[in-house]
Amino acid sequence: MKTKFDTNITYFKTYEEREEAFRESVFELIPRKYSGPWLFWQDFARISHGTALNDSDGPIAYITANPRDCLVYGTAGQALAAAQMCARDTGHSDLQGADSVARQFALEDNLHQPVRTLSGGETVKVALAKAFIAADYCDRLTVASPFTWLSESNRTYLTELAEHYRQADLPMTLLALAGEDSTEAVPPVECPVELQNDKIDFKIHFKDLKILLATSINPLYQANQYAVVEDFSGRLNSPCLLLGENGHGKSLIAKALAGAVGSQGDCGIFGREESGPVRILLQDVVGQTLLRSFDAIRSTAGPSQSEQFQQIYQEIAAPADFADSSDRGESFPSLLEMKTALVAVRLCGRPAALILDEPDWGLSRPVAITFVFNVIKAAHRRGIPIVLISHKPWWLNAAGGILKVQRSTDRDKGPDASAFRIRLKEGSRNIP
């Protein structure tokens, strides 16, 4: 089932096709991060010198595939205030205030929070709110793949934005990947038999854990902010689905487990003996690759693991009929190939677990399903458990276990006060 949405949506098969269409719609004002460093810096130079604006016929509003890329100010409040200043320059007398728009998009608690510390869902809400204000001074709006970031309950904000542009008689275009707006779980008959027969269990635990949200920009006047994770210990089956709403702390939990964020206390995943640290595949793979080439990523597996890397890569790629990077000539590898390479490198290290953070990002639904199932099978063959992070119900029928993440409004008091608390509990497939 697709989301009911009364606006123009164009669907694409691949991330690269969608990005090219998006760049064309915004007069190529966004540098290509998916075609290698040479083209990125070529685009950057052209944009910096102003030649990219020659074809623009008026102010345009847009939301990029990673919404953080269209928010240039330090905090959410600054981003909305800047948009409000642009709107005032139009001379409108009936402008809705930035604080009012923030309340409309449930951003009151995020206004003074650095954008770099926001969750993906919170970031896209800031981008939606900014675009809402921009309707007072822009000619049109283009949005890339908003359904990837928004949980089903938060899609109402996108609907409100579309209605706002409709009332203003301004065009709004959505560019999405095929099936990304689906709210249906993968049917049980389409889930690999191996996931039902070859269960891998593991232990996960959290004790006295505090996760650093960000180092304060001005520590003289503001203390560092932490999220406190309530103690939890349990034994779960792989693949385990880490499920929760936008901003509830799913990615924070994952990064703490992988040691990718500062924390105090203890957390971990324990499965096989003699396993390495927990590894993670982040949602925005383009940022994670740092514009590295396919060979540069493959080399991080080490010379002694070259053959193992190739075997794992083929296990994931061959059944999905992925394009072999060697057949692409001088072109930069696709996002799908890069994701596969990053996963293969991580599995070569035989980690305690591999965490896939919103693994459908940048993939159409059919390709995402094939990719995820192939990764799970390759990991299970090596006794490595998989944790899937998602706000989508796609993976419910494939999950061996479900861990529900909930953000509490309770706050600690005192000098070491927490920004918020995170509760974990085991769930079932009927969790909404």
mmCIF file of C-alpha atoms in Angstrom, residues 60-333:
data_model
loop_
_atom_site.group_PDB
_atom_site.id
_atom_site.type_symbol
_atom_site.label_atom_id
_atom_site.label_comp_id
_atom_site.label_asym_id
_atom_site.label_seq_id
_atom_site.Cartn_x
_atom_site.Cartn_y
_atom_site.Cartn_z
ATOM 1 C CA ILE A 60 13.216 27.967 -5.429
ATOM 2 C CA ALA A 61 12.787 25.840 -2.339
ATOM 3 C CA TYR A 62 14.114 22.320 -2.084
ATOM 4 C CA ILE A 63 14.743 19.497 0.376
ATOM 5 C CA THR A 64 17.684 17.244 -0.417
ATOM 6 C CA ALA A 65 17.838 13.455 -0.081
ATOM 7 C CA ASN A 66 19.778 14.013 3.131
ATOM 8 C CA PRO A 67 17.824 16.944 4.625
ATOM 9 C CA ARG A 68 20.875 18.066 6.601
ATOM 10 C CA ASP A 69 22.434 19.147 3.291
ATOM 11 C CA CYS A 70 19.864 21.937 2.869
ATOM 12 C CA LEU A 71 20.202 23.316 6.419
ATOM 13 C CA VAL A 72 23.205 25.621 6.570
ATOM 14 C CA TYR A 73 22.777 27.154 10.036
ATOM 15 C CA GLY A 74 23.873 25.772 13.387
ATOM 16 C CA THR A 75 20.503 25.198 15.044
ATOM 17 C CA ALA A 76 16.953 24.466 13.959
ATOM 18 C CA GLY A 77 15.814 27.832 15.318
ATOM 19 C CA GLN A 78 18.423 29.684 13.268
ATOM 20 C CA ALA A 79 17.365 27.856 10.096
ATOM 21 C CA LEU A 80 13.729 28.869 10.608
ATOM 22 C CA ALA A 81 14.629 32.426 11.617
ATOM 23 C CA ALA A 82 16.713 32.858 8.439
ATOM 24 C CA ALA A 83 13.800 31.650 6.305
ATOM 25 C CA GLN A 84 11.516 34.059 8.147
ATOM 26 C CA MET A 85 13.855 36.964 7.357
ATOM 27 C CA CYS A 86 13.714 36.089 3.653
ATOM 28 C CA ALA A 87 9.929 35.983 3.844
ATOM 29 C CA ARG A 88 9.773 39.436 5.490
ATOM 30 C CA ASP A 89 11.729 40.891 2.588
ATOM 31 C CA THR A 90 8.748 40.116 0.326
ATOM 32 C CA GLY A 91 6.632 42.666 2.183
ATOM 33 C CA HIS A 92 3.882 40.229 3.212
ATOM 34 C CA SER A 93 1.896 41.503 6.174
ATOM 35 C CA ASP A 94 0.272 38.191 7.185
ATOM 36 C CA LEU A 95 3.358 36.037 7.707
ATOM 37 C CA GLN A 96 3.161 33.159 10.154
ATOM 38 C CA GLY A 97 5.856 33.466 12.822
ATOM 39 C CA ALA A 98 8.776 31.053 13.029
ATOM 40 C CA ASP A 99 7.733 29.964 16.539
ATOM 41 C CA SER A 100 4.249 29.183 15.279
ATOM 42 C CA VAL A 101 5.640 27.108 12.406
ATOM 43 C CA ALA A 102 7.946 25.285 14.848
ATOM 44 C CA ARG A 103 4.927 24.305 16.961
ATOM 45 C CA GLN A 104 3.069 23.183 13.857
ATOM 46 C CA PHE A 105 5.916 20.772 13.038
ATOM 47 C CA ALA A 106 6.454 19.707 16.678
ATOM 48 C CA LEU A 107 9.900 21.280 16.859
ATOM 49 C CA GLU A 108 9.561 23.347 20.044
ATOM 50 C CA ASP A 109 12.065 21.178 21.933
ATOM 51 C CA ASN A 110 14.576 21.204 19.067
ATOM 52 C CA LEU A 111 14.860 24.923 18.291
ATOM 53 C CA HIS A 112 18.103 25.461 20.221
ATOM 54 C CA GLN A 113 19.560 22.053 19.431
ATOM 55 C CA PRO A 114 22.481 21.894 16.959
ATOM 56 C CA VAL A 115 21.328 20.472 13.633
ATOM 57 C CA ARG A 116 24.228 18.010 13.699
ATOM 58 C CA THR A 117 22.692 16.362 16.784
ATOM 59 C CA LEU A 118 19.171 15.928 15.399
ATOM 60 C CA SER A 119 17.892 12.542 14.312
ATOM 61 C CA GLY A 120 17.099 11.970 10.646
ATOM 62 C CA GLY A 121 13.371 12.365 11.269
ATOM 63 C CA GLU A 122 13.845 15.546 13.302
ATOM 64 C CA THR A 123 16.136 16.959 10.605
ATOM 65 C CA VAL A 124 13.602 16.410 7.844
ATOM 66 C CA LYS A 125 10.910 18.070 9.987
ATOM 67 C CA VAL A 126 13.137 21.150 10.245
ATOM 68 C CA ALA A 127 13.578 21.071 6.465
ATOM 69 C CA LEU A 128 9.791 20.748 6.003
ATOM 70 C CA ALA A 129 9.179 23.679 8.360
ATOM 71 C CA LYS A 130 11.754 25.787 6.517
ATOM 72 C CA ALA A 131 10.068 24.933 3.192
ATOM 73 C CA PHE A 132 6.702 25.876 4.729
ATOM 74 C CA ILE A 133 8.014 29.389 5.450
ATOM 75 C CA ALA A 134 9.713 29.526 2.037
ATOM 76 C CA ALA A 135 6.319 29.408 0.313
ATOM 77 C CA ASP A 136 6.140 33.161 1.002
ATOM 78 C CA TYR A 137 9.162 33.939 -1.167
ATOM 79 C CA CYS A 138 9.780 30.968 -3.493
ATOM 80 C CA ASP A 139 8.231 30.017 -6.813
ATOM 81 C CA ARG A 140 8.140 26.240 -6.294
ATOM 82 C CA LEU A 141 9.326 23.340 -4.137
ATOM 83 C CA THR A 142 11.124 20.087 -4.997
ATOM 84 C CA VAL A 143 11.570 17.329 -2.392
ATOM 85 C CA ALA A 144 13.812 14.259 -2.730
ATOM 86 C CA SER A 145 12.707 11.029 -1.023
ATOM 87 C CA PRO A 146 10.962 12.350 2.110
ATOM 88 C CA PHE A 147 9.382 8.954 2.820
ATOM 89 C CA THR A 148 12.800 7.491 3.617
ATOM 90 C CA TRP A 149 13.136 9.700 6.693
ATOM 91 C CA LEU A 150 9.598 10.138 7.996
ATOM 92 C CA SER A 151 7.850 7.500 10.060
ATOM 93 C CA GLU A 152 4.281 6.765 9.032
ATOM 94 C CA SER A 153 2.802 8.821 11.885
ATOM 95 C CA ASN A 154 4.942 11.840 10.921
ATOM 96 C CA ARG A 155 3.976 11.847 7.250
ATOM 97 C CA THR A 156 1.141 14.173 8.175
ATOM 98 C CA TYR A 157 3.715 16.997 8.198
ATOM 99 C CA LEU A 158 4.464 16.348 4.548
ATOM 100 C CA THR A 159 0.734 16.400 3.803
ATOM 101 C CA GLU A 160 0.390 19.755 5.594
ATOM 102 C CA LEU A 161 3.268 21.169 3.564
ATOM 103 C CA ALA A 162 1.699 19.998 0.307
ATOM 104 C CA GLU A 163 -1.640 21.589 1.258
ATOM 105 C CA HIS A 164 0.134 24.843 2.130
ATOM 106 C CA TYR A 165 1.742 25.001 -1.328
ATOM 107 C CA ARG A 166 -1.554 24.056 -2.987
ATOM 108 C CA GLN A 167 -3.320 26.936 -1.264
ATOM 109 C CA ALA A 168 -0.511 29.268 -2.324
ATOM 110 C CA ASP A 169 -0.929 28.002 -5.906
ATOM 111 C CA LEU A 170 2.718 26.958 -6.020
ATOM 112 C CA PRO A 171 3.951 23.729 -7.646
ATOM 113 C CA MET A 172 5.412 21.036 -5.381
ATOM 114 C CA THR A 173 7.195 18.029 -6.852
ATOM 115 C CA LEU A 174 8.242 14.861 -5.047
ATOM 116 C CA LEU A 175 11.028 12.716 -6.487
ATOM 117 C CA ALA A 176 10.967 9.276 -4.892
ATOM 118 C CA LEU A 177 12.471 5.842 -5.349
ATOM 119 C CA ALA A 178 10.091 3.122 -6.464
ATOM 120 C CA GLY A 179 8.109 1.774 -3.522
ATOM 121 C CA GLU A 180 9.743 3.938 -0.870
ATOM 122 C CA ASP A 181 6.342 5.228 0.287
ATOM 123 C CA SER A 182 4.977 1.721 0.870
ATOM 124 C CA THR A 183 3.681 0.965 4.366
ATOM 125 C CA GLU A 184 3.284 -2.782 3.784
ATOM 126 C CA ALA A 185 5.396 -5.438 5.477
ATOM 127 C CA VAL A 186 7.207 -7.896 3.234
ATOM 128 C CA PRO A 187 4.801 -10.888 2.997
ATOM 129 C CA PRO A 188 5.967 -13.961 4.947
ATOM 130 C CA VAL A 189 6.083 -16.028 1.750
ATOM 131 C CA GLU A 190 8.708 -13.624 0.339
ATOM 132 C CA CYS A 191 10.983 -13.921 3.379
ATOM 133 C CA PRO A 192 13.881 -16.354 2.867
ATOM 134 C CA VAL A 193 13.378 -19.796 4.374
ATOM 135 C CA GLU A 194 16.863 -19.539 5.904
ATOM 136 C CA LEU A 195 15.682 -16.782 8.237
ATOM 137 C CA GLN A 196 13.105 -19.120 9.753
ATOM 138 C CA ASN A 197 15.312 -22.207 10.036
ATOM 139 C CA ASP A 198 18.737 -20.782 10.974
ATOM 140 C CA LYS A 199 18.155 -18.639 14.026
ATOM 141 C CA ILE A 200 21.166 -16.953 15.607
ATOM 142 C CA ASP A 201 20.692 -15.708 19.130
ATOM 143 C CA PHE A 202 22.714 -13.059 20.927
ATOM 144 C CA LYS A 203 22.699 -11.144 24.175
ATOM 145 C CA ILE A 204 22.347 -7.377 24.320
ATOM 146 C CA HIS A 205 22.718 -5.293 27.447
ATOM 147 C CA PHE A 206 22.825 -1.681 28.649
ATOM 148 C CA LYS A 207 23.973 -0.648 32.111
ATOM 149 C CA ASP A 208 24.256 2.933 33.419
ATOM 150 C CA LEU A 209 24.607 4.168 29.838
ATOM 151 C CA LYS A 210 24.742 7.885 29.021
ATOM 152 C CA ILE A 211 25.233 8.864 25.379
ATOM 153 C CA LEU A 212 26.832 12.187 24.538
ATOM 154 C CA LEU A 213 24.550 14.062 22.143
ATOM 155 C CA ALA A 214 27.121 16.733 21.293
ATOM 156 C CA THR A 215 29.937 18.697 22.799
ATOM 157 C CA SER A 216 28.616 22.133 23.657
ATOM 158 C CA ILE A 217 29.553 24.879 21.204
ATOM 159 C CA ASN A 218 30.021 27.232 24.167
ATOM 160 C CA PRO A 219 30.892 25.113 27.223
ATOM 161 C CA LEU A 220 31.204 28.222 29.444
ATOM 162 C CA TYR A 221 27.463 28.764 29.302
ATOM 163 C CA GLN A 222 25.992 25.402 28.383
ATOM 164 C CA ALA A 223 26.783 21.926 29.649
ATOM 165 C CA ASN A 224 27.144 18.935 27.368
ATOM 166 C CA GLN A 225 23.885 17.161 26.630
ATOM 167 C CA TYR A 226 23.333 13.452 27.242
ATOM 168 C CA ALA A 227 20.674 10.863 26.528
ATOM 169 C CA VAL A 228 20.273 8.352 29.348
ATOM 170 C CA VAL A 229 19.464 4.752 28.390
ATOM 171 C CA GLU A 230 17.585 2.826 31.044
ATOM 172 C CA ASP A 231 19.163 -0.483 32.038
ATOM 173 C CA PHE A 232 18.135 -3.402 29.844
ATOM 174 C CA SER A 233 19.373 -6.923 29.236
ATOM 175 C CA GLY A 234 17.891 -9.567 26.980
ATOM 176 C CA ARG A 235 18.547 -12.416 24.610
ATOM 177 C CA LEU A 236 17.222 -11.918 21.080
ATOM 178 C CA ASN A 237 17.210 -13.715 17.745
ATOM 179 C CA SER A 238 18.776 -12.370 14.555
ATOM 180 C CA PRO A 239 17.714 -10.561 12.522
ATOM 181 C CA CYS A 240 16.602 -8.271 15.326
ATOM 182 C CA LEU A 241 14.504 -5.264 14.386
ATOM 183 C CA LEU A 242 15.246 -2.095 16.367
ATOM 184 C CA LEU A 243 11.940 -0.312 15.927
ATOM 185 C CA GLY A 244 10.835 3.174 16.920
ATOM 186 C CA GLU A 245 9.477 6.554 15.910
ATOM 187 C CA ASN A 246 11.536 9.437 14.524
ATOM 188 C CA GLY A 247 13.774 10.969 17.173
ATOM 189 C CA HIS A 248 13.297 8.224 19.751
ATOM 190 C CA GLY A 249 16.968 7.244 19.783
ATOM 191 C CA LYS A 250 17.360 4.228 17.478
ATOM 192 C CA SER A 251 20.508 5.497 15.772
ATOM 193 C CA LEU A 252 21.929 6.757 19.068
ATOM 194 C CA ILE A 253 21.608 3.259 20.537
ATOM 195 C CA ALA A 254 23.265 1.749 17.459
ATOM 196 C CA LYS A 255 26.160 4.200 17.445
ATOM 197 C CA ALA A 256 26.772 3.595 21.147
ATOM 198 C CA LEU A 257 26.890 -0.167 20.557
ATOM 199 C CA ALA A 258 29.384 0.351 17.718
ATOM 200 C CA GLY A 259 31.497 2.843 19.662
ATOM 201 C CA ALA A 260 30.765 5.512 17.072
ATOM 202 C CA VAL A 261 29.635 8.120 19.609
ATOM 203 C CA GLY A 262 30.916 9.202 23.007
ATOM 204 C CA SER A 263 29.265 7.494 25.947
ATOM 205 C CA GLN A 264 29.624 6.591 29.610
ATOM 206 C CA GLY A 265 28.599 3.309 31.182
ATOM 207 C CA ASP A 266 28.371 -0.079 29.569
ATOM 208 C CA CYS A 267 26.622 -1.553 26.541
ATOM 209 C CA GLY A 268 27.333 -4.428 24.210
ATOM 210 C CA ILE A 269 26.226 -7.327 22.040
ATOM 211 C CA PHE A 270 27.549 -10.804 22.807
ATOM 212 C CA GLY A 271 27.161 -13.793 20.520
ATOM 213 C CA ARG A 272 30.010 -15.994 19.359
ATOM 214 C CA GLU A 273 33.319 -16.145 21.148
ATOM 215 C CA GLU A 274 36.352 -14.443 19.604
ATOM 216 C CA SER A 275 34.239 -11.974 17.660
ATOM 217 C CA GLY A 276 35.285 -8.418 16.878
ATOM 218 C CA PRO A 277 33.550 -5.186 17.843
ATOM 219 C CA VAL A 278 30.035 -4.332 16.706
ATOM 220 C CA ARG A 279 30.050 -2.678 13.264
ATOM 221 C CA ILE A 280 27.478 -0.367 11.703
ATOM 222 C CA LEU A 281 26.357 0.654 8.215
ATOM 223 C CA LEU A 282 25.075 4.216 8.557
ATOM 224 C CA GLN A 283 21.935 5.463 6.841
ATOM 225 C CA ASP A 284 23.625 8.086 4.651
ATOM 226 C CA VAL A 285 26.129 5.824 2.909
ATOM 227 C CA VAL A 286 27.265 8.634 0.615
ATOM 228 C CA GLY A 287 28.603 10.493 3.638
ATOM 229 C CA GLN A 288 30.103 7.341 5.107
ATOM 230 C CA THR A 289 32.160 6.611 1.980
ATOM 231 C CA LEU A 290 33.785 10.085 2.144
ATOM 232 C CA LEU A 291 33.971 10.070 -1.676
ATOM 233 C CA ARG A 292 36.313 7.084 -1.563
ATOM 234 C CA SER A 293 36.577 4.815 -4.582
ATOM 235 C CA PHE A 294 35.404 1.227 -4.633
ATOM 236 C CA ASP A 295 38.996 -0.025 -4.458
ATOM 237 C CA ALA A 296 39.760 2.264 -1.502
ATOM 238 C CA ILE A 297 36.854 0.800 0.440
ATOM 239 C CA ARG A 298 37.757 -2.749 -0.515
ATOM 240 C CA SER A 299 41.357 -2.219 0.617
ATOM 241 C CA THR A 300 40.212 -1.507 4.190
ATOM 242 C CA ALA A 301 39.477 -5.217 4.532
ATOM 243 C CA GLY A 302 43.244 -5.843 4.364
ATOM 244 C CA PRO A 303 45.354 -7.777 1.808
ATOM 245 C CA SER A 304 44.887 -11.092 3.637
ATOM 246 C CA GLN A 305 41.108 -10.798 3.374
ATOM 247 C CA SER A 306 40.888 -9.907 -0.306
ATOM 248 C CA GLU A 307 39.527 -13.319 -1.294
ATOM 249 C CA GLN A 308 37.066 -13.355 1.592
ATOM 250 C CA PHE A 309 35.859 -9.858 0.659
ATOM 251 C CA GLN A 310 35.197 -10.956 -2.915
ATOM 252 C CA GLN A 311 33.289 -14.041 -1.759
ATOM 253 C CA ILE A 312 31.052 -12.053 0.585
ATOM 254 C CA TYR A 313 30.542 -9.335 -2.021
ATOM 255 C CA GLN A 314 29.385 -11.909 -4.562
ATOM 256 C CA GLU A 315 27.056 -13.581 -2.060
ATOM 257 C CA ILE A 316 25.288 -10.269 -1.562
ATOM 258 C CA ALA A 317 25.515 -8.927 -5.105
ATOM 259 C CA ALA A 318 25.200 -11.903 -7.451
ATOM 260 C CA PRO A 319 21.693 -13.043 -6.421
ATOM 261 C CA ALA A 320 20.447 -9.496 -6.852
ATOM 262 C CA ASP A 321 22.020 -9.190 -10.302
ATOM 263 C CA PHE A 322 23.986 -6.116 -9.202
ATOM 264 C CA ALA A 323 26.250 -4.494 -11.766
ATOM 265 C CA ASP A 324 29.869 -5.545 -11.262
ATOM 266 C CA SER A 325 31.968 -2.462 -10.593
ATOM 267 C CA SER A 326 34.614 -3.721 -13.010
ATOM 268 C CA ASP A 327 32.101 -3.370 -15.856
ATOM 269 C CA ARG A 328 31.469 0.307 -15.177
ATOM 270 C CA GLY A 329 34.662 1.533 -16.844
ATOM 271 C CA GLU A 330 35.740 4.897 -15.473
ATOM 272 C CA SER A 331 32.399 5.706 -13.876
ATOM 273 C CA PHE A 332 32.081 5.889 -10.122
ATOM 274 C CA PRO A 333 30.475 2.843 -8.428
#
